[in-house]
PDB file of C-alpha atoms in Angstrom:
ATOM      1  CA  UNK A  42       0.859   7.627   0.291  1.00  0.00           C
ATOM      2  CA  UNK A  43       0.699   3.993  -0.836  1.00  0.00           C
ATOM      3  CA  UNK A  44      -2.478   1.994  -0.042  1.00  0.00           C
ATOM      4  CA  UNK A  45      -3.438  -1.881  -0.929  1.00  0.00           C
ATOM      5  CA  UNK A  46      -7.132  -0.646  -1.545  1.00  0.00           C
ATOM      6  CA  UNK A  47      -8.816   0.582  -4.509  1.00  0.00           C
ATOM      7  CA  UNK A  48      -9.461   4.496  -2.935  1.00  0.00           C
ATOM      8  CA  UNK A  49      -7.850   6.456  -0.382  1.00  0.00           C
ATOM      9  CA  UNK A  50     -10.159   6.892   2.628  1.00  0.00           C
ATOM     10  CA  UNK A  51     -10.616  10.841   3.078  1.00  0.00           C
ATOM     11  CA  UNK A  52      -9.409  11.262  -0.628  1.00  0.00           C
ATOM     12  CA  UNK A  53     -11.239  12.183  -3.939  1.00  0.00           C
ATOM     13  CA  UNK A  54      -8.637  10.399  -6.674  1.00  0.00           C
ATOM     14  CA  UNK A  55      -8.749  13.288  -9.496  1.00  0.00           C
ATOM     15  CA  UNK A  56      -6.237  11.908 -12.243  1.00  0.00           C
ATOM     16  CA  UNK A  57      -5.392   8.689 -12.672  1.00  0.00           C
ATOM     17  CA  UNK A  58      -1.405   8.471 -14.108  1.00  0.00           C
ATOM     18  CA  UNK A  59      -0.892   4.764 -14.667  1.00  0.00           C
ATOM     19  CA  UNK A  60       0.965   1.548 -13.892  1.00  0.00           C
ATOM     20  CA  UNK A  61       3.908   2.171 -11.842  1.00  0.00           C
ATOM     21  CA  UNK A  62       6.378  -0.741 -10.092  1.00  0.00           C
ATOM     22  CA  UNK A  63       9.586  -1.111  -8.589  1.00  0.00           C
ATOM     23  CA  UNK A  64      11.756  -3.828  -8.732  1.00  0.00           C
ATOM     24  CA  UNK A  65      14.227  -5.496  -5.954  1.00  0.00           C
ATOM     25  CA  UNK A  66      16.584  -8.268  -7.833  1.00  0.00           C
ATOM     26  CA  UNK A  67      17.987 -10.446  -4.898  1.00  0.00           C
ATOM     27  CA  UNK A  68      20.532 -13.284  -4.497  1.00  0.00           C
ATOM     28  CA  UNK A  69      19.313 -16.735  -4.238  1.00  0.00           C
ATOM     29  CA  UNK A  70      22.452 -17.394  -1.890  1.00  0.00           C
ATOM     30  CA  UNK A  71      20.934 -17.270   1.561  1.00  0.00           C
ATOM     31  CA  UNK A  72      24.203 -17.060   3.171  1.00  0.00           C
ATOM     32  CA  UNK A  73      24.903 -13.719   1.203  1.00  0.00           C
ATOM     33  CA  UNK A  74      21.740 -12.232   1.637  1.00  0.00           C
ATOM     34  CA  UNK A  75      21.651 -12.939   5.389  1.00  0.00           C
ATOM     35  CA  UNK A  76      18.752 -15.157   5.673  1.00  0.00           C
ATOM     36  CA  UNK A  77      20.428 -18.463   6.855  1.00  0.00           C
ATOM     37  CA  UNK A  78      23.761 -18.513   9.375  1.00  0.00           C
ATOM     38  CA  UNK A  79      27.254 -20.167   8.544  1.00  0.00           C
ATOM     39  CA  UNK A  80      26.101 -22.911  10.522  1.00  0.00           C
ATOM     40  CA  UNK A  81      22.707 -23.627   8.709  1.00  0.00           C
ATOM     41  CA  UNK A  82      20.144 -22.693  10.920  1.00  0.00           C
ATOM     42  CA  UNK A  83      17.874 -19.227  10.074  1.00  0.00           C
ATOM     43  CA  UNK A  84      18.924 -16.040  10.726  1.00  0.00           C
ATOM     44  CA  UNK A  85      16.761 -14.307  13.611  1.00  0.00           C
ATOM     45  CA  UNK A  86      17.013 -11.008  11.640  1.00  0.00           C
ATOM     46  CA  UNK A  87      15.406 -12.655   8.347  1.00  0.00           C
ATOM     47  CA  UNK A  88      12.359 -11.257   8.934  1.00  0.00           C
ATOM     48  CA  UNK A  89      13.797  -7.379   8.932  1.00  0.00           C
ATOM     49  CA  UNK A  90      16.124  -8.282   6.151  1.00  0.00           C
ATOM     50  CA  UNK A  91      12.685  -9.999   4.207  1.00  0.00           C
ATOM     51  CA  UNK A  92      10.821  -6.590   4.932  1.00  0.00           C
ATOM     52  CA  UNK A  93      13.697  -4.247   3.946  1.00  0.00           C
ATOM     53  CA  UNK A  94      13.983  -5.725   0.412  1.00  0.00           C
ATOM     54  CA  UNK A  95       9.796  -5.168   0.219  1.00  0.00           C
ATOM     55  CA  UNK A  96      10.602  -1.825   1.498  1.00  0.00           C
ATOM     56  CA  UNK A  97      12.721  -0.871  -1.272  1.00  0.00           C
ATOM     57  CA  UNK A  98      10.978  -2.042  -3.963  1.00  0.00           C
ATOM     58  CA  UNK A  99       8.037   0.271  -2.469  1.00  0.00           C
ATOM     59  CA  UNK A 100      10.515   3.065  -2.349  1.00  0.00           C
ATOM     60  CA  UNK A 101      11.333   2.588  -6.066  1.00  0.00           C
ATOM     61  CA  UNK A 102       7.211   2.405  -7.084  1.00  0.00           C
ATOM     62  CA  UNK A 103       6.763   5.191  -5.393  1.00  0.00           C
ATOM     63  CA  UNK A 104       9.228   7.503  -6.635  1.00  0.00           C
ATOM     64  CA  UNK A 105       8.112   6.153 -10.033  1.00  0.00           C
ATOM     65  CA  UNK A 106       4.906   7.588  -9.039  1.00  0.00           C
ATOM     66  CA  UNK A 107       6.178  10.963  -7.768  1.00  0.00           C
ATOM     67  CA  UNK A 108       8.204  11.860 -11.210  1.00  0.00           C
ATOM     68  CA  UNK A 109       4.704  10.974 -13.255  1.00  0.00           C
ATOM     69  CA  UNK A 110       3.297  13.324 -11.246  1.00  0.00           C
ATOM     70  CA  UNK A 111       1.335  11.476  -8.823  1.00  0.00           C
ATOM     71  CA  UNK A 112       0.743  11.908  -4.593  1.00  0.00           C
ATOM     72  CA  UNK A 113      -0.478   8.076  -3.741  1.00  0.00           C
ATOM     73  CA  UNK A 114      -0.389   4.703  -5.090  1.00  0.00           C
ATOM     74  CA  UNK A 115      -3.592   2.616  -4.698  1.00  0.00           C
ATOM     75  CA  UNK A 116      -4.448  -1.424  -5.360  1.00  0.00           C
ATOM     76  CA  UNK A 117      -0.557  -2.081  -4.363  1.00  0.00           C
ATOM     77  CA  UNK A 118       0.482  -5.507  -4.886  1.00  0.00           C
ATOM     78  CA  UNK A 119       3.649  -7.823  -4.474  1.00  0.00           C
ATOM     79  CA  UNK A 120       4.648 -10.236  -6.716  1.00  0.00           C
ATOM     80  CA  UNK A 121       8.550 -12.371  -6.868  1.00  0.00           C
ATOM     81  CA  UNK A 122       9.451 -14.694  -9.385  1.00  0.00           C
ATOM     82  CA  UNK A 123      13.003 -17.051  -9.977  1.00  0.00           C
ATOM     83  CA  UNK A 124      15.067 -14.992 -13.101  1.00  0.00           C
ATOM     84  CA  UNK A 125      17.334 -17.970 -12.955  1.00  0.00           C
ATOM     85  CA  UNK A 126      19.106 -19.955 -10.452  1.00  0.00           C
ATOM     86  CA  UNK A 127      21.166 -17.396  -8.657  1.00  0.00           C
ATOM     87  CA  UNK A 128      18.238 -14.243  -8.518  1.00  0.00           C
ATOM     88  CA  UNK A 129      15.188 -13.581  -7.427  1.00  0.00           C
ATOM     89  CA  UNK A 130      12.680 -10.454  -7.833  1.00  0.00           C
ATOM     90  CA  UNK A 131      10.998  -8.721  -5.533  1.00  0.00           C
ATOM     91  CA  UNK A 132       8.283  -6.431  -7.564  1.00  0.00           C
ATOM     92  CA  UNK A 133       6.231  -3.879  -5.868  1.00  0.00           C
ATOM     93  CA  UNK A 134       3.523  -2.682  -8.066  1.00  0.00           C
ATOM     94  CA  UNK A 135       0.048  -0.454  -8.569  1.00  0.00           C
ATOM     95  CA  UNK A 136      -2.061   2.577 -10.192  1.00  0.00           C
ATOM     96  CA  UNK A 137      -0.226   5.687  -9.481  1.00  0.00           C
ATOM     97  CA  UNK A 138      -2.959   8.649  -8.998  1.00  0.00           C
ATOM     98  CA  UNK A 139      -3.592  12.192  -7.843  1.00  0.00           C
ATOM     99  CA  UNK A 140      -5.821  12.744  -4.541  1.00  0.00           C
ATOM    100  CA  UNK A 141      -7.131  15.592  -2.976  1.00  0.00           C
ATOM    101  CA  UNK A 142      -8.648  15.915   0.113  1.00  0.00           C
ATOM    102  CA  UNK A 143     -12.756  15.179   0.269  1.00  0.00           C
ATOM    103  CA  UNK A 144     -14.758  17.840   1.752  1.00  0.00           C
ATOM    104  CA  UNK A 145     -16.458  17.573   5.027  1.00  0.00           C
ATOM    105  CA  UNK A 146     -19.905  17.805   4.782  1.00  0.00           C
ATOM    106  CA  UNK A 147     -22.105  20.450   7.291  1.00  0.00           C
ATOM    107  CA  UNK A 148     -24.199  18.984   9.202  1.00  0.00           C
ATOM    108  CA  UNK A 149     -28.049  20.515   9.013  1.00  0.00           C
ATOM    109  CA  UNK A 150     -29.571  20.110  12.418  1.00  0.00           C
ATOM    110  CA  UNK A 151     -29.447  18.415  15.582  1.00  0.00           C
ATOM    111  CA  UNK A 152     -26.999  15.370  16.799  1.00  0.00           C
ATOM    112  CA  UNK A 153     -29.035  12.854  14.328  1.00  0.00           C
ATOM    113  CA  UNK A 154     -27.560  14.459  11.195  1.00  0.00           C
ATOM    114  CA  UNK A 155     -24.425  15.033  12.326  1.00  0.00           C
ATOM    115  CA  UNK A 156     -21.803  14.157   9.713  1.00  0.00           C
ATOM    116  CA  UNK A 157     -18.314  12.539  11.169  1.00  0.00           C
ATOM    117  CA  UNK A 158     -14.910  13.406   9.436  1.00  0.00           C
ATOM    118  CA  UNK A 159     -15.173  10.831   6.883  1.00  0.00           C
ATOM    119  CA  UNK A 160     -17.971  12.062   5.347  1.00  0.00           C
ATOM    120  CA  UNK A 161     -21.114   9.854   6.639  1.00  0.00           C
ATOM    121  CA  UNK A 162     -23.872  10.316   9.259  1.00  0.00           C
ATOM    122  CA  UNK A 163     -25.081   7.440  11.049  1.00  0.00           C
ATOM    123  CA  UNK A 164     -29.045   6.215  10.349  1.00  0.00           C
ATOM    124  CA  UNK A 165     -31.684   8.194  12.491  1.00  0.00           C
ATOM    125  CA  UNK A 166     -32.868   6.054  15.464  1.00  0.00           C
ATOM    126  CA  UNK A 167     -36.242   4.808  15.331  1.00  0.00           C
ATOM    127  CA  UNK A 168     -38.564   6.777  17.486  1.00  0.00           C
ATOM    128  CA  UNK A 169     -39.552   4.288  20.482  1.00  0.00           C
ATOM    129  CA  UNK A 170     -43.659   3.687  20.393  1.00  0.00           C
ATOM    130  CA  UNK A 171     -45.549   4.628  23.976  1.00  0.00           C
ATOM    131  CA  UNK A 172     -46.425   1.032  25.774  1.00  0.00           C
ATOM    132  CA  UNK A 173     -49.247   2.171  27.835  1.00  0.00           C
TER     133      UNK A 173
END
């Protein structure tokens, strides 16, 4: 499970394991990497070629994560940066942690107290006050 947030909704995070990233290295060459045609104009299918490379460099964080020991990734986070003329990188990275599923709470009484799935009851309603 990889999430951009800070928690996991529906998840306690019970160990904390670190940094983990993975790294896409990509050719500046647009022609080679399929984002622009022989004739110059873009590529229609840049935009599944773009998400493929983020794809794998998720792919690589998370098995990073999964051989630390870890079952989600939270506060994920892209960054790219020129290594030189001809390359690009494509870094996925975040906090690789352990979750476990939260409890449900019981609700006590009546519809007012019930508690939904992810753990919170809505405030009471104010009782209405007679008119007459």
């Amino acid at each position: 499970m990889v999430v951009t947030t800070e928690w996991v909704p529906g998840y306690e995070i019970r160990d904390v394991l670190g940094e983990v990233h993975g790294i896409t290295a990509r050719s500046r060459n647009v022609y080679n990497e399929g984002v622009k045609l022989l004739s110059g104009g873009s590529n229609p299918r840049m935009g599944t070629a773009l998400a493929r490379w983020r794809d794998d460099a998720i792919a690589q964080m998370s098995q990073r994560a999964y051989v630390r020991g870890a079952n989600a990734v939270v506060c994920m986070r892209f960054d790219h940066r020129d290594i030189s003329t001809m390359w690009t990188e494509i870094c996925a990275y975040g906090t690789a942690v352990f979750v476990v599923p939260t409890p449900v709470r019981r609700a006590m009484a009546g519809p007012a107290t019930s508690v939904s799935a992810r753990g919170w009851a809505p405030a009471p309603m104010p009782t209405p006050i007679p008119t007459d």
